[in-house]
Amino acid sequence: MKKQFFILALSLSVIAVVSSCKKDPKTDENELITDVTLQLFSPTDTTYASFSDPDGTGGTAPRIDTLFLKPANTYTMNVLVLNKSTSPITDVSDEIKEEDVDHQFFYTITGVNASYMYTDSDANSKPVGLSGRLTTTSLSTGSIQVVLKHQPGIKDGNSATGSTDIDILFPAQIR
C-alpha cells in the first residue's frame, strides 16, 4: 500500500512539473521589438525603409525612414524584425516564424498607388506577412502602415483581433 501511494504521489509530481513547463498560448507575451526594416527588391530597384526605437515607447521619438519606390514595379518584400536591447541582438523575425500561427502582419496602404499580396503562410494556411509582393503603379505620395498582431490561439485574419506587437506608419513615395 505504501509503495502504491509513493508511485501515485511521484506520478502526480511529474505531471505537475511537466504541465507547468508548457507555454499557455493565452498568456504568451508580446514580442519586444526595437527595429523593423522593410527590404524591397525588384529586377530594376532595391530599396529599404527602417524604423528604430531603441529606448522603447515613451522615450525619445522613433526614427522612421520614408519608403521610396519606383512606378510600375513589382517588389519582393521581406520584413526584418529585431530586438536590439539584448546582447546578442535577438532576431524577432525567427521567433515570429516559429510562432507563425500566432502572428500576422497587416499592411494598410493610403495615398500610394500600390497593392500588397502575402506570399507566406503558417501551418494552417493563414497569411503571416514576413514576406510578400508589393506592386506599384503610378507616381504618388502617402503611407504604408505596418501592424504586427499577436493572436495566440485566435488568429483569424482580422487586424482588430489580438494585441499589437508593433504599429508603424512609414511615409511612402512612388517617384
JSON list of C-alpha atoms in Angstrom, two decimals:
[
{"chain": "A", "resi": 1, "resn": "MET", "atom": "CA", "xyz": [0.00, 0.00, 0.00]},
{"chain": "A", "resi": 2, "resn": "LYS", "atom": "CA", "xyz": [2.82, 2.40, 0.90]},
{"chain": "A", "resi": 3, "resn": "LYS", "atom": "CA", "xyz": [4.55, 1.57, -2.38]},
{"chain": "A", "resi": 4, "resn": "GLN", "atom": "CA", "xyz": [1.38, 2.30, -4.42]},
{"chain": "A", "resi": 5, "resn": "PHE", "atom": "CA", "xyz": [0.88, 5.61, -2.60]},
{"chain": "A", "resi": 6, "resn": "PHE", "atom": "CA", "xyz": [4.53, 6.57, -3.28]},
{"chain": "A", "resi": 7, "resn": "ILE", "atom": "CA", "xyz": [4.20, 5.73, -7.01]},
{"chain": "A", "resi": 8, "resn": "LEU", "atom": "CA", "xyz": [0.94, 7.70, -7.24]},
{"chain": "A", "resi": 9, "resn": "ALA", "atom": "CA", "xyz": [2.48, 10.71, -5.47]},
{"chain": "A", "resi": 10, "resn": "LEU", "atom": "CA", "xyz": [5.58, 10.57, -7.68]},
{"chain": "A", "resi": 11, "resn": "SER", "atom": "CA", "xyz": [3.44, 10.32, -10.84]},
{"chain": "A", "resi": 12, "resn": "LEU", "atom": "CA", "xyz": [1.35, 13.34, -9.83]},
{"chain": "A", "resi": 13, "resn": "SER", "atom": "CA", "xyz": [4.52, 15.34, -9.07]},
{"chain": "A", "resi": 14, "resn": "VAL", "atom": "CA", "xyz": [5.97, 14.55, -12.50]},
{"chain": "A", "resi": 15, "resn": "ILE", "atom": "CA", "xyz": [2.70, 15.53, -14.22]},
{"chain": "A", "resi": 16, "resn": "ALA", "atom": "CA", "xyz": [2.60, 18.81, -12.26]},
{"chain": "A", "resi": 17, "resn": "VAL", "atom": "CA", "xyz": [6.19, 19.68, -13.25]},
{"chain": "A", "resi": 18, "resn": "VAL", "atom": "CA", "xyz": [5.64, 18.81, -16.93]},
{"chain": "A", "resi": 19, "resn": "SER", "atom": "CA", "xyz": [2.36, 20.78, -17.02]},
{"chain": "A", "resi": 20, "resn": "SER", "atom": "CA", "xyz": [3.97, 23.85, -15.50]},
{"chain": "A", "resi": 21, "resn": "CYS", "atom": "CA", "xyz": [6.61, 23.90, -18.27]},
{"chain": "A", "resi": 22, "resn": "LYS", "atom": "CA", "xyz": [4.04, 24.16, -21.07]},
{"chain": "A", "resi": 23, "resn": "LYS", "atom": "CA", "xyz": [3.53, 27.59, -22.61]},
{"chain": "A", "resi": 24, "resn": "ASP", "atom": "CA", "xyz": [-0.04, 28.80, -22.24]},
{"chain": "A", "resi": 25, "resn": "PRO", "atom": "CA", "xyz": [-0.94, 30.41, -25.57]},
{"chain": "A", "resi": 26, "resn": "LYS", "atom": "CA", "xyz": [-3.47, 32.72, -23.92]},
{"chain": "A", "resi": 27, "resn": "THR", "atom": "CA", "xyz": [-0.74, 34.28, -21.73]},
{"chain": "A", "resi": 28, "resn": "ASP", "atom": "CA", "xyz": [2.01, 34.24, -24.36]},
{"chain": "A", "resi": 29, "resn": "GLU", "atom": "CA", "xyz": [3.72, 37.63, -24.18]},
{"chain": "A", "resi": 30, "resn": "ASN", "atom": "CA", "xyz": [4.08, 40.14, -26.99]},
{"chain": "A", "resi": 31, "resn": "GLU", "atom": "CA", "xyz": [7.44, 40.42, -28.69]},
{"chain": "A", "resi": 32, "resn": "LEU", "atom": "CA", "xyz": [9.84, 43.22, -27.71]},
{"chain": "A", "resi": 33, "resn": "ILE", "atom": "CA", "xyz": [10.69, 45.00, -30.95]},
{"chain": "A", "resi": 34, "resn": "THR", "atom": "CA", "xyz": [13.14, 47.90, -31.29]},
{"chain": "A", "resi": 35, "resn": "ASP", "atom": "CA", "xyz": [13.84, 47.82, -35.05]},
{"chain": "A", "resi": 36, "resn": "VAL", "atom": "CA", "xyz": [11.92, 46.91, -38.20]},
{"chain": "A", "resi": 37, "resn": "THR", "atom": "CA", "xyz": [13.31, 47.06, -41.73]},
{"chain": "A", "resi": 38, "resn": "LEU", "atom": "CA", "xyz": [11.31, 46.67, -44.93]},
{"chain": "A", "resi": 39, "resn": "GLN", "atom": "CA", "xyz": [13.57, 45.20, -47.62]},
{"chain": "A", "resi": 40, "resn": "LEU", "atom": "CA", "xyz": [12.23, 45.51, -51.17]},
{"chain": "A", "resi": 41, "resn": "PHE", "atom": "CA", "xyz": [13.81, 44.00, -54.28]},
{"chain": "A", "resi": 42, "resn": "SER", "atom": "CA", "xyz": [12.78, 44.11, -57.92]},
{"chain": "A", "resi": 43, "resn": "PRO", "atom": "CA", "xyz": [14.71, 43.44, -61.12]},
{"chain": "A", "resi": 44, "resn": "THR", "atom": "CA", "xyz": [15.27, 47.21, -61.53]},
{"chain": "A", "resi": 45, "resn": "ASP", "atom": "CA", "xyz": [15.34, 48.54, -57.96]},
{"chain": "A", "resi": 46, "resn": "THR", "atom": "CA", "xyz": [16.36, 47.75, -54.39]},
{"chain": "A", "resi": 47, "resn": "THR", "atom": "CA", "xyz": [15.16, 49.89, -51.52]},
{"chain": "A", "resi": 48, "resn": "TYR", "atom": "CA", "xyz": [14.88, 49.80, -47.73]},
{"chain": "A", "resi": 49, "resn": "ALA", "atom": "CA", "xyz": [12.99, 51.67, -45.04]},
{"chain": "A", "resi": 50, "resn": "SER", "atom": "CA", "xyz": [13.67, 51.27, -41.34]},
{"chain": "A", "resi": 51, "resn": "PHE", "atom": "CA", "xyz": [12.00, 52.01, -38.03]},
{"chain": "A", "resi": 52, "resn": "SER", "atom": "CA", "xyz": [14.14, 52.28, -34.91]},
{"chain": "A", "resi": 53, "resn": "ASP", "atom": "CA", "xyz": [13.02, 52.93, -31.34]},
{"chain": "A", "resi": 54, "resn": "PRO", "atom": "CA", "xyz": [15.96, 51.82, -29.17]},
{"chain": "A", "resi": 55, "resn": "ASP", "atom": "CA", "xyz": [14.54, 53.16, -25.89]},
{"chain": "A", "resi": 56, "resn": "GLY", "atom": "CA", "xyz": [11.01, 51.89, -26.47]},
{"chain": "A", "resi": 57, "resn": "THR", "atom": "CA", "xyz": [7.63, 53.54, -26.14]},
{"chain": "A", "resi": 58, "resn": "GLY", "atom": "CA", "xyz": [7.58, 56.77, -24.20]},
{"chain": "A", "resi": 59, "resn": "GLY", "atom": "CA", "xyz": [11.24, 57.69, -24.65]},
{"chain": "A", "resi": 60, "resn": "THR", "atom": "CA", "xyz": [12.67, 59.70, -27.50]},
{"chain": "A", "resi": 61, "resn": "ALA", "atom": "CA", "xyz": [10.70, 59.65, -30.73]},
{"chain": "A", "resi": 62, "resn": "PRO", "atom": "CA", "xyz": [11.43, 56.70, -33.04]},
{"chain": "A", "resi": 63, "resn": "ARG", "atom": "CA", "xyz": [13.28, 57.19, -36.32]},
{"chain": "A", "resi": 64, "resn": "ILE", "atom": "CA", "xyz": [11.15, 56.21, -39.33]},
{"chain": "A", "resi": 65, "resn": "ASP", "atom": "CA", "xyz": [12.53, 56.28, -42.88]},
{"chain": "A", "resi": 66, "resn": "THR", "atom": "CA", "xyz": [10.49, 57.21, -45.92]},
{"chain": "A", "resi": 67, "resn": "LEU", "atom": "CA", "xyz": [10.00, 54.32, -48.34]},
{"chain": "A", "resi": 68, "resn": "PHE", "atom": "CA", "xyz": [10.96, 55.39, -51.88]},
{"chain": "A", "resi": 69, "resn": "LEU", "atom": "CA", "xyz": [9.59, 53.21, -54.68]},
{"chain": "A", "resi": 70, "resn": "LYS", "atom": "CA", "xyz": [9.66, 53.26, -58.46]},
{"chain": "A", "resi": 71, "resn": "PRO", "atom": "CA", "xyz": [6.45, 53.29, -60.54]},
{"chain": "A", "resi": 72, "resn": "ALA", "atom": "CA", "xyz": [5.24, 50.23, -62.47]},
{"chain": "A", "resi": 73, "resn": "ASN", "atom": "CA", "xyz": [7.34, 47.85, -60.39]},
{"chain": "A", "resi": 74, "resn": "THR", "atom": "CA", "xyz": [6.77, 44.58, -58.56]},
{"chain": "A", "resi": 75, "resn": "TYR", "atom": "CA", "xyz": [8.88, 44.21, -55.43]},
{"chain": "A", "resi": 76, "resn": "THR", "atom": "CA", "xyz": [9.59, 41.17, -53.33]},
{"chain": "A", "resi": 77, "resn": "MET", "atom": "CA", "xyz": [9.24, 42.49, -49.80]},
{"chain": "A", "resi": 78, "resn": "ASN", "atom": "CA", "xyz": [10.80, 40.95, -46.69]},
{"chain": "A", "resi": 79, "resn": "VAL", "atom": "CA", "xyz": [10.45, 42.25, -43.15]},
{"chain": "A", "resi": 80, "resn": "LEU", "atom": "CA", "xyz": [13.36, 42.07, -40.72]},
{"chain": "A", "resi": 81, "resn": "VAL", "atom": "CA", "xyz": [12.31, 42.44, -37.07]},
{"chain": "A", "resi": 82, "resn": "LEU", "atom": "CA", "xyz": [14.92, 42.88, -34.32]},
{"chain": "A", "resi": 83, "resn": "ASN", "atom": "CA", "xyz": [15.22, 43.48, -30.61]},
{"chain": "A", "resi": 84, "resn": "LYS", "atom": "CA", "xyz": [18.47, 45.39, -30.23]},
{"chain": "A", "resi": 85, "resn": "SER", "atom": "CA", "xyz": [18.01, 45.84, -26.48]},
{"chain": "A", "resi": 86, "resn": "THR", "atom": "CA", "xyz": [19.51, 42.39, -25.87]},
{"chain": "A", "resi": 87, "resn": "SER", "atom": "CA", "xyz": [23.07, 41.17, -26.22]},
{"chain": "A", "resi": 88, "resn": "PRO", "atom": "CA", "xyz": [23.38, 39.47, -28.59]},
{"chain": "A", "resi": 89, "resn": "ILE", "atom": "CA", "xyz": [20.68, 41.12, -30.70]},
{"chain": "A", "resi": 90, "resn": "THR", "atom": "CA", "xyz": [17.54, 38.98, -30.97]},
{"chain": "A", "resi": 91, "resn": "ASP", "atom": "CA", "xyz": [16.20, 38.30, -34.46]},
{"chain": "A", "resi": 92, "resn": "VAL", "atom": "CA", "xyz": [12.49, 38.52, -33.66]},
{"chain": "A", "resi": 93, "resn": "SER", "atom": "CA", "xyz": [11.73, 37.51, -37.29]},
{"chain": "A", "resi": 94, "resn": "ASP", "atom": "CA", "xyz": [12.87, 33.99, -36.33]},
{"chain": "A", "resi": 95, "resn": "GLU", "atom": "CA", "xyz": [10.56, 34.00, -33.29]},
{"chain": "A", "resi": 96, "resn": "ILE", "atom": "CA", "xyz": [7.67, 35.16, -35.48]},
{"chain": "A", "resi": 97, "resn": "LYS", "atom": "CA", "xyz": [8.39, 32.33, -37.95]},
{"chain": "A", "resi": 98, "resn": "GLU", "atom": "CA", "xyz": [8.48, 29.80, -35.09]},
{"chain": "A", "resi": 99, "resn": "GLU", "atom": "CA", "xyz": [5.17, 31.14, -33.76]},
{"chain": "A", "resi": 100, "resn": "ASP", "atom": "CA", "xyz": [3.65, 31.98, -37.16]},
{"chain": "A", "resi": 101, "resn": "VAL", "atom": "CA", "xyz": [0.25, 30.53, -36.23]},
{"chain": "A", "resi": 102, "resn": "ASP", "atom": "CA", "xyz": [0.06, 33.29, -33.57]},
{"chain": "A", "resi": 103, "resn": "HIS", "atom": "CA", "xyz": [1.25, 36.26, -35.67]},
{"chain": "A", "resi": 104, "resn": "GLN", "atom": "CA", "xyz": [0.15, 38.23, -38.70]},
{"chain": "A", "resi": 105, "resn": "PHE", "atom": "CA", "xyz": [1.38, 41.43, -40.29]},
{"chain": "A", "resi": 106, "resn": "PHE", "atom": "CA", "xyz": [-1.27, 43.74, -41.70]},
{"chain": "A", "resi": 107, "resn": "TYR", "atom": "CA", "xyz": [-0.49, 46.36, -44.35]},
{"chain": "A", "resi": 108, "resn": "THR", "atom": "CA", "xyz": [-2.67, 49.42, -44.91]},
{"chain": "A", "resi": 109, "resn": "ILE", "atom": "CA", "xyz": [-1.70, 51.45, -47.96]},
{"chain": "A", "resi": 110, "resn": "THR", "atom": "CA", "xyz": [-3.01, 55.02, -48.06]},
{"chain": "A", "resi": 111, "resn": "GLY", "atom": "CA", "xyz": [-2.44, 57.52, -50.88]},
{"chain": "A", "resi": 112, "resn": "VAL", "atom": "CA", "xyz": [0.25, 55.40, -52.55]},
{"chain": "A", "resi": 113, "resn": "ASN", "atom": "CA", "xyz": [-0.68, 53.69, -55.81]},
{"chain": "A", "resi": 114, "resn": "ALA", "atom": "CA", "xyz": [0.40, 50.24, -54.68]},
{"chain": "A", "resi": 115, "resn": "SER", "atom": "CA", "xyz": [-1.01, 46.92, -53.54]},
{"chain": "A", "resi": 116, "resn": "TYR", "atom": "CA", "xyz": [0.31, 44.19, -51.26]},
{"chain": "A", "resi": 117, "resn": "MET", "atom": "CA", "xyz": [-0.06, 40.41, -51.53]},
{"chain": "A", "resi": 118, "resn": "TYR", "atom": "CA", "xyz": [1.05, 37.86, -48.92]},
{"chain": "A", "resi": 119, "resn": "THR", "atom": "CA", "xyz": [3.47, 35.20, -50.17]},
{"chain": "A", "resi": 120, "resn": "ASP", "atom": "CA", "xyz": [3.98, 33.30, -46.92]},
{"chain": "A", "resi": 121, "resn": "SER", "atom": "CA", "xyz": [1.59, 31.36, -44.71]},
{"chain": "A", "resi": 122, "resn": "ASP", "atom": "CA", "xyz": [1.52, 29.42, -41.46]},
{"chain": "A", "resi": 123, "resn": "ALA", "atom": "CA", "xyz": [0.82, 25.72, -40.88]},
{"chain": "A", "resi": 124, "resn": "ASN", "atom": "CA", "xyz": [-2.92, 26.50, -41.07]},
{"chain": "A", "resi": 125, "resn": "SER", "atom": "CA", "xyz": [-2.55, 28.20, -44.49]},
{"chain": "A", "resi": 126, "resn": "LYS", "atom": "CA", "xyz": [-3.21, 31.63, -42.97]},
{"chain": "A", "resi": 127, "resn": "PRO", "atom": "CA", "xyz": [-1.04, 34.59, -44.05]},
{"chain": "A", "resi": 128, "resn": "VAL", "atom": "CA", "xyz": [1.92, 35.74, -41.95]},
{"chain": "A", "resi": 129, "resn": "GLY", "atom": "CA", "xyz": [3.36, 38.73, -43.84]},
{"chain": "A", "resi": 130, "resn": "LEU", "atom": "CA", "xyz": [7.09, 38.39, -43.21]},
{"chain": "A", "resi": 131, "resn": "SER", "atom": "CA", "xyz": [7.35, 38.17, -46.99]},
{"chain": "A", "resi": 132, "resn": "GLY", "atom": "CA", "xyz": [5.09, 39.41, -49.72]},
{"chain": "A", "resi": 133, "resn": "ARG", "atom": "CA", "xyz": [4.81, 41.19, -53.02]},
{"chain": "A", "resi": 134, "resn": "LEU", "atom": "CA", "xyz": [4.31, 44.95, -53.32]},
{"chain": "A", "resi": 135, "resn": "THR", "atom": "CA", "xyz": [3.19, 46.16, -56.74]},
{"chain": "A", "resi": 136, "resn": "THR", "atom": "CA", "xyz": [3.33, 49.86, -57.66]},
{"chain": "A", "resi": 137, "resn": "THR", "atom": "CA", "xyz": [1.61, 51.70, -60.46]},
{"chain": "A", "resi": 138, "resn": "SER", "atom": "CA", "xyz": [1.95, 55.48, -60.88]},
{"chain": "A", "resi": 139, "resn": "LEU", "atom": "CA", "xyz": [3.59, 58.40, -59.08]},
{"chain": "A", "resi": 140, "resn": "SER", "atom": "CA", "xyz": [2.04, 59.12, -55.70]},
{"chain": "A", "resi": 141, "resn": "THR", "atom": "CA", "xyz": [2.70, 60.03, -52.08]},
{"chain": "A", "resi": 142, "resn": "GLY", "atom": "CA", "xyz": [1.18, 58.58, -48.95]},
{"chain": "A", "resi": 143, "resn": "SER", "atom": "CA", "xyz": [1.94, 55.96, -46.35]},
{"chain": "A", "resi": 144, "resn": "ILE", "atom": "CA", "xyz": [2.15, 52.27, -45.64]},
{"chain": "A", "resi": 145, "resn": "GLN", "atom": "CA", "xyz": [1.07, 51.22, -42.16]},
{"chain": "A", "resi": 146, "resn": "VAL", "atom": "CA", "xyz": [2.68, 48.02, -40.90]},
{"chain": "A", "resi": 147, "resn": "VAL", "atom": "CA", "xyz": [0.97, 46.36, -37.94]},
{"chain": "A", "resi": 148, "resn": "LEU", "atom": "CA", "xyz": [2.10, 43.10, -36.36]},
{"chain": "A", "resi": 149, "resn": "LYS", "atom": "CA", "xyz": [-0.67, 41.45, -34.38]},
{"chain": "A", "resi": 150, "resn": "HIS", "atom": "CA", "xyz": [-0.07, 38.81, -31.72]},
{"chain": "A", "resi": 151, "resn": "GLN", "atom": "CA", "xyz": [-3.04, 36.42, -31.86]},
{"chain": "A", "resi": 152, "resn": "PRO", "atom": "CA", "xyz": [-2.24, 33.27, -29.85]},
{"chain": "A", "resi": 153, "resn": "GLY", "atom": "CA", "xyz": [-4.94, 30.68, -30.40]},
{"chain": "A", "resi": 154, "resn": "ILE", "atom": "CA", "xyz": [-7.25, 33.20, -32.11]},
{"chain": "A", "resi": 155, "resn": "LYS", "atom": "CA", "xyz": [-5.61, 34.14, -35.45]},
{"chain": "A", "resi": 156, "resn": "ASP", "atom": "CA", "xyz": [-8.49, 34.97, -37.75]},
{"chain": "A", "resi": 157, "resn": "GLY", "atom": "CA", "xyz": [-7.11, 37.40, -40.37]},
{"chain": "A", "resi": 158, "resn": "ASN", "atom": "CA", "xyz": [-8.74, 40.33, -38.59]},
{"chain": "A", "resi": 159, "resn": "SER", "atom": "CA", "xyz": [-6.46, 43.23, -37.69]},
{"chain": "A", "resi": 160, "resn": "ALA", "atom": "CA", "xyz": [-8.67, 44.10, -34.70]},
{"chain": "A", "resi": 161, "resn": "THR", "atom": "CA", "xyz": [-8.09, 40.70, -33.07]},
{"chain": "A", "resi": 162, "resn": "GLY", "atom": "CA", "xyz": [-5.32, 40.15, -30.52]},
{"chain": "A", "resi": 163, "resn": "SER", "atom": "CA", "xyz": [-2.71, 42.52, -29.18]},
{"chain": "A", "resi": 164, "resn": "THR", "atom": "CA", "xyz": [-0.39, 44.76, -31.19]},
{"chain": "A", "resi": 165, "resn": "ASP", "atom": "CA", "xyz": [3.33, 43.95, -31.20]},
{"chain": "A", "resi": 166, "resn": "ILE", "atom": "CA", "xyz": [4.20, 46.89, -33.46]},
{"chain": "A", "resi": 167, "resn": "ASP", "atom": "CA", "xyz": [2.36, 49.62, -35.38]},
{"chain": "A", "resi": 168, "resn": "ILE", "atom": "CA", "xyz": [4.46, 51.74, -37.75]},
{"chain": "A", "resi": 169, "resn": "LEU", "atom": "CA", "xyz": [3.37, 54.35, -40.27]},
{"chain": "A", "resi": 170, "resn": "PHE", "atom": "CA", "xyz": [6.04, 54.54, -42.99]},
{"chain": "A", "resi": 171, "resn": "PRO", "atom": "CA", "xyz": [5.83, 57.61, -45.23]},
{"chain": "A", "resi": 172, "resn": "ALA", "atom": "CA", "xyz": [5.97, 56.37, -48.83]},
{"chain": "A", "resi": 173, "resn": "GLN", "atom": "CA", "xyz": [6.57, 57.86, -52.27]},
{"chain": "A", "resi": 174, "resn": "ILE", "atom": "CA", "xyz": [6.41, 56.41, -55.72]},
{"chain": "A", "resi": 175, "resn": "ARG", "atom": "CA", "xyz": [8.67, 58.67, -57.78]}
]
